[in-house]
Amino acid sequence: MEIESKHSIADSVCKYCDELISTNDPDVLQCQQCWENVHTKCLKRGAVPGGLVGDVFFQYTCLTCSPSQSEQFVREKMPWLQAILLVLYHMQTRSPGLARKGYFHWKIHIASFIDHSWDILFRKDFKRKKKWMGTISGTLSHYSPHFFKSGTTLFNEQGWWTLTYPRLTPAQIVQLNVELMAEKQKLRDSKLAIDDGQLLRGILLTKPYVTEEMLQITSREETVESDETPQLSKVQKKKRLLLPTVASLGLPKVKKSRTVDAATKPEVTAKPPMYLDPLCHYNTSLDEHSRVAALSMTARLMGGVRKELILSPYTSIYLPPYIRRDVRIRPIWLHLMDELKAKVTPDVSLPKRAPLDFMYVQPEHIPAVNSLCNQFFWTGIDLSDTLRYPDFSCVVLYRKLIVAFAFVVPDVNVNECYVSFVFTRPGWRKCGIARFMLYHLIQTCLGRDMTLHVSISNSALFLYQKFGFKVEYVVLDFYNRYMRDDTCESKHAFFCRLER
């Protein structure tokens, strides 16, 4: 009796939707019983377990072939190369805002994502070793530059990585690695020496889903990075950090000449100019400038409606675009603006007030949040790490203006999280904004104790006590290394805890 072999994905249709499946479709599963192919978007459960983009590394049984009349998924053995490819492909697709020019940090992003998604990526019999994070770093270096590309030459800093071929799916890259190992074994047996890069390029050219343009773009990017970023000595790096360059300031680069010619135009660098925003609107991010500039003036002034879902890197779940949209809260600032409008233009009816939007933190919020922290708390604060766990955040916007924010650091200890920052702009206080933010954060940390430090002269202590926080002890000179010497706040702090 002949054993039925797997059908190729190229000449098949989806079992559920009857649509043709292309060779470069990243999300296709094949039933282990009938060998029919199924789009992951057509699954009856909505997605594969974990919801990772490009994750087809399951032994799948379709609805009709399953004895229990339900789809079954059994995780295949996941090598480290496969896991890192899947994580990088998922993050570049769903969380590109976390990247630094397309590169992710191996410890901050990749290792953190694997840590929180361990049960999703690996089978239960896969043991977590003590030095598993070192394995990630070693795997990235071992498969560089064939499958992973380092950002050392681009940033003059180690630890930043991206996919060498970001358009290829993890399954396609894994298959390329298998073929590369087989070809290397053949050459080893025949005692021929060929560079691995040339060998991989030859294999890529035989694939129908790989074009010459993709290979040219990759090689061109490597050439540009190596040309634009020369190797610097330690003294040069130190000078580069201390002294700003013309390019870093976004100023035009002018050729040196003894004679000044009015008709000569200066060479302008491709980097966009830096836009300063004294009102700390969240569109101060330089990466977001091109997107904001494409909007109409009305949309930039009045704001818009966010519709897309937010994928959390911490829990891998989709968060709604808004936590709450409130039109009943009336801060003192809005009362003052309404009175001024009524005084200046008494005959003109006031327009309908925009709502206060309670949202999860996003990359475009970080510049304004950092600016407010440095202005009202102390200098040197950078809250970029909060993008790793947006579930435990709350940012309040009035149109495009950030008026309040609150953040919680999850899992600082066993069953304990820490309230790091709670802030509301002057003029927007004592109207319930901070109360709702704190209520929301408490609801997201159910089952875990919440702790915080608060200055003994800060009136916010009464708000915390309303929610059940109790003072455990006093920390003398807690804010001594943070606050300025001329501050009016006490540098002693209460350590408070909300027990669950």
XYZ file of C-alpha atoms in Angstrom:
500
model
C 0.000 0.000 0.000
C 1.422 3.338 -1.004
C 1.612 6.120 1.518
C -0.034 9.304 0.362
C 2.486 12.134 0.114
C 1.987 15.794 0.902
C 0.649 17.994 -1.845
C 2.658 21.072 -2.765
C 1.266 24.365 -1.575
C 1.822 25.969 -4.978
C -0.896 23.935 -6.728
C -3.595 23.867 -4.079
C -6.612 25.750 -2.847
C -7.815 26.470 0.665
C -10.096 23.747 1.962
C -12.426 26.249 3.620
C -12.584 29.225 1.227
C -11.577 27.503 -2.074
C -9.173 30.338 -2.900
C -5.894 29.653 -4.686
C -2.890 29.488 -2.357
C 0.237 31.231 -3.630
C 3.771 30.069 -2.950
C 4.616 33.154 -0.874
C 1.556 32.969 1.363
C 2.987 33.084 4.915
C -0.007 31.663 6.761
C -0.938 28.242 5.401
C -1.412 25.037 7.386
C -1.638 21.514 6.006
C -3.840 18.863 7.557
C -1.893 15.766 8.592
C -4.779 13.472 7.637
C -6.162 14.653 4.285
C -3.135 16.810 3.250
C -5.448 19.682 2.345
C -4.177 23.239 2.851
C -5.979 25.861 4.944
C -5.406 29.587 5.388
C -4.857 30.517 9.019
C -7.373 33.338 8.567
C -9.978 30.721 7.574
C -9.534 28.634 10.721
C -12.704 28.141 12.707
C -10.975 29.337 15.876
C -9.902 32.546 14.107
C -6.125 32.097 14.301
C -3.404 29.686 15.303
C -2.689 29.300 19.035
C -0.754 32.384 20.085
C -1.684 34.420 17.007
C 1.903 34.866 15.768
C 2.250 35.992 12.159
C 3.856 33.329 9.991
C 3.521 30.640 12.658
C 2.733 27.464 10.718
C 4.906 25.152 12.788
C 2.064 22.940 13.983
C 0.853 19.432 13.298
C -2.618 20.455 12.219
C -5.780 18.385 11.933
C -8.712 20.020 10.190
C -12.298 20.076 11.357
C -13.541 17.197 9.207
C -10.609 14.878 9.944
C -10.550 15.422 13.695
C -12.263 12.696 15.772
C -13.453 15.343 18.240
C -14.954 17.486 15.433
C -12.689 20.383 16.409
C -9.434 21.650 14.965
C -6.340 20.270 16.676
C -2.916 21.905 16.910
C 0.212 20.166 18.171
C 3.358 22.275 18.377
C 6.294 20.920 16.402
C 9.791 20.868 17.837
C 11.009 24.460 17.721
C 14.774 24.998 17.295
C 16.196 28.324 18.391
C 16.746 29.500 14.817
C 13.112 28.852 14.035
C 11.887 30.603 17.190
C 13.992 33.738 16.624
C 12.942 33.938 12.974
C 9.309 33.717 14.006
C 9.643 36.374 16.717
C 11.478 38.837 14.461
C 9.021 38.297 11.605
C 6.072 38.792 13.956
C 7.486 41.961 15.537
C 8.433 43.593 12.236
C 4.908 42.914 10.955
C 2.793 43.773 13.987
C 5.037 46.018 16.098
C 7.252 48.024 13.721
C 7.060 51.020 16.056
C 9.273 49.221 18.568
C 12.104 48.927 16.060
C 15.027 51.284 15.684
C 15.228 51.861 11.936
C 13.949 48.329 11.428
C 16.304 46.727 13.975
C 15.288 45.081 17.252
C 17.461 44.679 20.330
C 18.209 41.058 21.128
C 17.634 41.457 24.868
C 15.056 44.230 25.164
C 12.795 43.028 22.362
C 13.614 39.479 21.228
C 14.490 37.863 24.560
C 11.671 39.691 26.333
C 9.138 38.521 23.755
C 10.360 34.922 23.982
C 10.259 35.070 27.777
C 6.603 36.104 27.834
C 5.628 33.777 24.965
C 7.590 30.724 26.072
C 4.541 28.472 26.389
C 3.355 29.564 22.953
C 6.649 29.002 21.143
C 7.895 25.792 22.712
C 6.427 22.468 23.679
C 5.943 21.513 27.304
C 8.856 19.059 27.218
C 11.274 21.823 26.167
C 13.205 22.786 29.298
C 14.270 26.343 29.939
C 17.969 26.414 30.761
C 19.617 29.003 32.971
C 21.622 30.519 30.100
C 18.865 30.470 27.497
C 19.293 34.184 26.781
C 22.903 33.577 25.799
C 21.656 31.006 23.309
C 19.661 33.740 21.576
C 22.731 35.927 21.198
C 24.797 32.995 19.946
C 22.162 31.956 17.407
C 21.939 35.474 15.991
C 25.709 35.669 15.600
C 26.016 32.152 14.155
C 23.484 32.716 11.369
C 24.739 36.208 10.528
C 24.764 37.530 7.843
C 22.897 34.748 6.022
C 19.584 35.082 7.876
C 20.164 37.837 10.465
C 21.710 41.254 9.888
C 23.500 43.153 12.635
C 23.090 46.881 13.191
C 26.554 47.398 14.670
C 27.864 49.337 11.681
C 24.697 51.426 11.528
C 24.423 52.426 15.199
C 28.007 51.878 16.440
C 26.353 49.770 19.116
C 26.036 46.029 19.468
C 22.854 44.087 20.090
C 20.566 45.325 17.283
C 19.370 42.757 14.748
C 16.941 42.386 11.881
C 16.098 39.821 9.225
C 18.390 39.730 6.210
C 15.419 38.880 3.993
C 12.392 40.485 5.693
C 10.062 39.601 2.818
C 10.579 35.870 3.270
C 8.431 34.009 5.782
C 9.962 32.001 8.647
C 8.919 28.735 6.986
C 10.667 29.728 3.762
C 13.872 30.701 5.583
C 13.857 27.439 7.551
C 13.554 25.530 4.274
C 16.441 27.553 2.840
C 18.584 26.611 5.829
C 17.791 22.914 5.319
C 18.780 23.106 1.655
C 21.911 25.093 2.512
C 23.032 22.433 4.995
C 22.410 19.702 2.412
C 24.428 21.518 -0.257
C 27.279 22.147 2.172
C 27.358 18.440 3.006
C 27.587 17.558 -0.688
C 30.455 19.986 -1.184
C 32.166 18.658 1.916
C 31.972 15.127 0.547
C 33.334 16.230 -2.827
C 36.038 18.339 -1.117
C 35.023 21.546 -2.894
C 35.246 24.958 -1.235
C 32.506 27.492 -2.014
C 31.537 30.512 0.048
C 28.322 30.035 2.034
C 27.007 33.377 0.826
C 27.380 32.427 -2.826
C 25.844 29.039 -2.134
C 22.824 30.599 -0.426
C 22.419 33.117 -3.231
C 22.367 30.303 -5.767
C 19.659 28.511 -3.793
C 17.618 31.708 -3.514
C 17.679 32.263 -7.268
C 16.065 28.866 -7.811
C 13.041 29.818 -5.709
C 10.005 31.216 -7.555
C 9.131 33.560 -4.687
C 12.585 35.218 -4.678
C 13.294 37.938 -7.218
C 16.574 39.492 -8.259
C 15.259 42.819 -6.977
C 15.012 41.467 -3.414
C 18.638 40.348 -3.526
C 19.783 43.663 -5.002
C 17.959 45.659 -2.306
C 19.599 43.607 0.444
C 23.087 43.963 -1.014
C 22.531 47.690 -1.633
C 21.509 48.261 1.997
C 24.627 46.501 3.246
C 26.817 48.630 0.955
C 25.183 51.881 2.069
C 25.544 51.004 5.746
C 29.211 50.113 5.384
C 29.933 53.287 3.379
C 28.023 55.743 5.555
C 29.217 54.511 8.940
C 33.008 54.168 9.142
C 34.724 52.539 12.077
C 35.552 55.086 14.772
C 38.124 55.005 17.518
C 37.179 55.483 21.170
C 38.307 59.124 21.091
C 36.293 59.786 17.927
C 33.220 58.132 19.434
C 33.543 60.308 22.533
C 33.856 63.465 20.439
C 30.904 62.358 18.358
C 28.770 62.053 21.476
C 29.853 65.410 22.898
C 29.845 67.567 19.771
C 26.755 67.665 17.519
C 27.392 67.394 13.801
C 25.742 69.323 11.000
C 23.884 66.205 9.887
C 22.586 65.464 13.401
C 21.100 68.960 13.626
C 19.364 68.599 10.268
C 21.133 71.653 8.814
C 22.076 71.963 5.145
C 25.571 70.879 4.204
C 27.416 73.631 2.293
C 30.506 73.050 0.197
C 33.582 74.944 1.322
C 34.666 77.583 -1.179
C 36.754 80.745 -1.068
C 34.278 82.625 -3.259
C 30.633 82.905 -2.370
C 28.317 82.253 -5.286
C 24.690 83.260 -4.728
C 23.501 80.883 -7.424
C 25.119 77.888 -5.747
C 22.558 75.852 -3.837
C 23.645 74.054 -0.689
C 23.408 70.294 -0.548
C 20.602 69.296 1.794
C 20.844 65.985 3.583
C 18.035 63.489 3.285
C 17.371 63.595 7.027
C 14.234 65.630 7.849
C 14.653 68.715 10.026
C 13.918 68.564 13.721
C 10.613 70.128 14.732
C 10.363 71.496 18.245
C 6.956 71.505 19.886
C 6.694 73.635 23.042
C 3.171 72.343 23.721
C 4.418 68.730 23.857
C 1.957 67.370 21.316
C 2.517 63.719 20.606
C 3.366 64.310 16.938
C 6.828 65.570 17.915
C 8.304 62.212 16.901
C 10.525 62.717 13.850
C 9.585 59.303 12.471
C 5.927 60.324 12.511
C 6.467 63.677 10.798
C 5.868 62.417 7.273
C 2.628 60.739 8.325
C 1.390 63.805 10.197
C 2.337 66.148 7.356
C 0.119 64.156 5.009
C -2.939 64.934 7.130
C -5.113 67.955 6.615
C -4.748 70.987 8.866
C -8.125 70.249 10.454
C -7.091 66.708 11.304
C -3.830 67.902 12.816
C -5.561 70.496 14.996
C -8.721 68.632 15.935
C -7.348 65.105 16.074
C -8.874 62.027 14.558
C -10.433 58.682 15.357
C -8.062 55.781 15.810
C -9.474 52.550 14.397
C -6.645 50.017 14.291
C -6.102 47.534 17.105
C -2.899 47.545 19.157
C -0.893 44.344 19.556
C 0.776 44.028 22.948
C 4.319 42.565 22.866
C 3.900 41.577 26.520
C 0.731 39.482 26.347
C 0.431 39.036 22.544
C -3.206 40.107 22.644
C -4.944 42.831 20.678
C -5.868 45.921 22.662
C -8.702 48.263 21.668
C -7.653 51.646 20.255
C -9.359 53.468 23.134
C -9.807 52.605 26.778
C -12.467 55.280 27.151
C -13.687 58.404 25.354
C -15.222 60.869 27.813
C -17.097 64.092 27.014
C -18.473 64.762 30.497
C -15.222 65.584 32.299
C -14.830 69.368 32.498
C -11.310 70.410 33.540
C -10.587 73.946 34.690
C -8.600 74.616 31.526
C -11.563 73.866 29.266
C -13.832 76.015 31.452
C -11.393 78.892 31.047
C -11.196 78.444 27.273
C -14.995 78.415 26.983
C -15.256 81.615 29.021
C -12.642 83.339 26.872
C -14.409 82.307 23.673
C -17.743 83.515 25.025
C -16.176 86.826 26.047
C -14.389 87.449 22.752
C -17.077 86.151 20.387
C -20.394 86.272 22.278
C -22.495 85.911 19.125
C -20.782 82.737 17.920
C -22.014 79.442 19.314
C -19.329 77.202 20.756
C -18.528 74.040 18.772
C -19.071 70.618 20.218
C -16.260 69.783 22.604
C -13.831 67.026 21.650
C -13.692 64.023 23.990
C -10.899 63.125 26.355
C -9.307 59.980 24.924
C -7.920 57.433 27.378
C -5.520 55.269 25.341
C -2.728 52.737 25.659
C 0.763 54.128 25.170
C 2.078 54.153 21.605
C 5.482 55.074 20.105
C 4.229 58.487 18.988
C 3.393 59.376 22.604
C 6.888 58.801 23.995
C 8.564 62.126 22.976
C 5.863 64.209 24.647
C 5.683 61.955 27.719
C 9.453 62.179 28.180
C 9.304 65.955 27.781
C 6.625 66.265 30.461
C 8.550 63.983 32.827
C 11.729 65.999 32.398
C 9.787 69.216 32.958
C 7.703 68.269 35.999
C 9.708 65.447 37.644
C 13.447 65.367 36.972
C 15.794 65.187 34.012
C 16.977 62.016 32.336
C 13.647 60.150 32.326
C 13.013 57.919 29.300
C 9.830 55.852 29.262
C 10.481 53.993 26.008
C 10.464 50.700 27.918
C 6.744 51.120 28.579
C 6.142 50.150 24.935
C 7.035 46.595 25.930
C 3.912 46.338 28.104
C 1.259 48.798 26.841
C -1.443 46.830 28.701
C -0.250 48.470 31.926
C -0.410 52.066 30.741
C -2.892 54.866 30.262
C -2.301 58.048 28.262
C -4.969 60.760 28.142
C -5.233 63.052 25.117
C -7.387 66.055 24.369
C -7.312 66.155 20.595
C -3.531 65.938 20.037
C -2.427 67.227 23.439
C -1.265 64.772 26.104
C -2.807 65.913 29.379
C -2.113 62.931 31.659
C -0.462 59.532 31.807
C 0.096 56.675 34.237
C 2.331 53.608 34.003
C 2.749 50.362 35.907
C 5.769 48.050 35.749
C 4.453 44.462 35.852
C 6.124 41.553 37.611
C 8.724 43.468 39.624
C 8.409 40.653 42.156
C 6.321 37.529 42.481
C 2.668 38.631 42.257
C 3.651 42.286 42.586
C 3.660 45.252 40.205
C 4.893 48.803 40.726
C 3.229 52.123 39.876
C 6.086 54.106 38.360
C 4.452 57.363 37.200
C 1.089 59.088 37.592
C 0.882 62.626 36.189
C -1.771 65.153 35.174
C -1.085 68.570 33.674
C -1.807 71.651 35.806
C -5.201 72.991 34.831
C -6.504 69.494 34.129
C -6.411 68.236 37.700
C -9.136 67.565 40.270
C -11.694 66.510 37.677
C -11.419 62.707 37.827
C -8.721 62.023 35.217
C -6.138 60.602 37.623
C -8.859 58.711 39.477
C -9.933 56.850 36.342
C -6.336 56.151 35.265
C -5.553 54.618 38.643
C -8.795 52.632 38.576
C -7.932 51.268 35.124
C -4.424 50.231 36.173
C -5.756 48.501 39.282
C -8.167 46.515 37.108
C -5.349 45.379 34.819
C -3.357 44.033 37.791
C -6.050 41.917 39.426
C -4.639 39.222 41.674
C -1.340 41.045 42.224
C -0.202 43.495 44.869
C 0.477 47.049 43.725
C 3.209 49.157 45.304
C 4.376 52.734 44.855
C 6.437 55.520 46.381
C 4.953 58.956 46.982
C 6.446 62.040 48.580
C 5.135 62.626 52.094
C 4.119 66.170 51.078
C 2.268 65.073 47.916
C -1.510 65.342 48.133
C -1.834 62.381 45.748
C -1.469 60.175 48.834
C -5.150 60.799 49.628
C -6.140 59.515 46.177
C -4.114 56.344 46.690
C -5.671 55.803 50.106
C -9.155 56.020 48.590
C -8.299 52.985 46.458
C -7.012 51.006 49.432
C -3.286 51.733 49.392
C -1.773 51.598 52.865
C 1.498 53.094 54.058
C 3.956 50.383 55.095
C 6.993 52.471 56.010
C 8.838 55.734 55.344
C 11.916 55.876 53.100
C 14.162 58.758 54.128
C 15.793 60.778 51.326
C 14.230 58.541 48.677
C 14.044 61.380 46.124
C 17.423 62.818 47.091
C 19.096 61.550 43.916
C 16.182 62.531 41.682
C 14.760 65.897 42.720
C 16.568 69.203 42.467
C 17.792 70.941 45.586
C 15.405 73.888 45.117
C 12.263 71.738 44.954
C 9.375 72.397 47.315
C 8.423 68.718 47.582
C 9.732 66.637 50.439
C 12.449 64.170 49.487
C 11.166 61.601 51.971
C 8.687 59.080 50.611
C 5.955 56.765 51.821
C 6.072 53.197 50.528
C 2.459 52.184 49.945
C 0.942 48.821 49.066
C -2.437 47.679 47.799
C -2.831 44.087 48.939
C -4.894 41.618 46.927
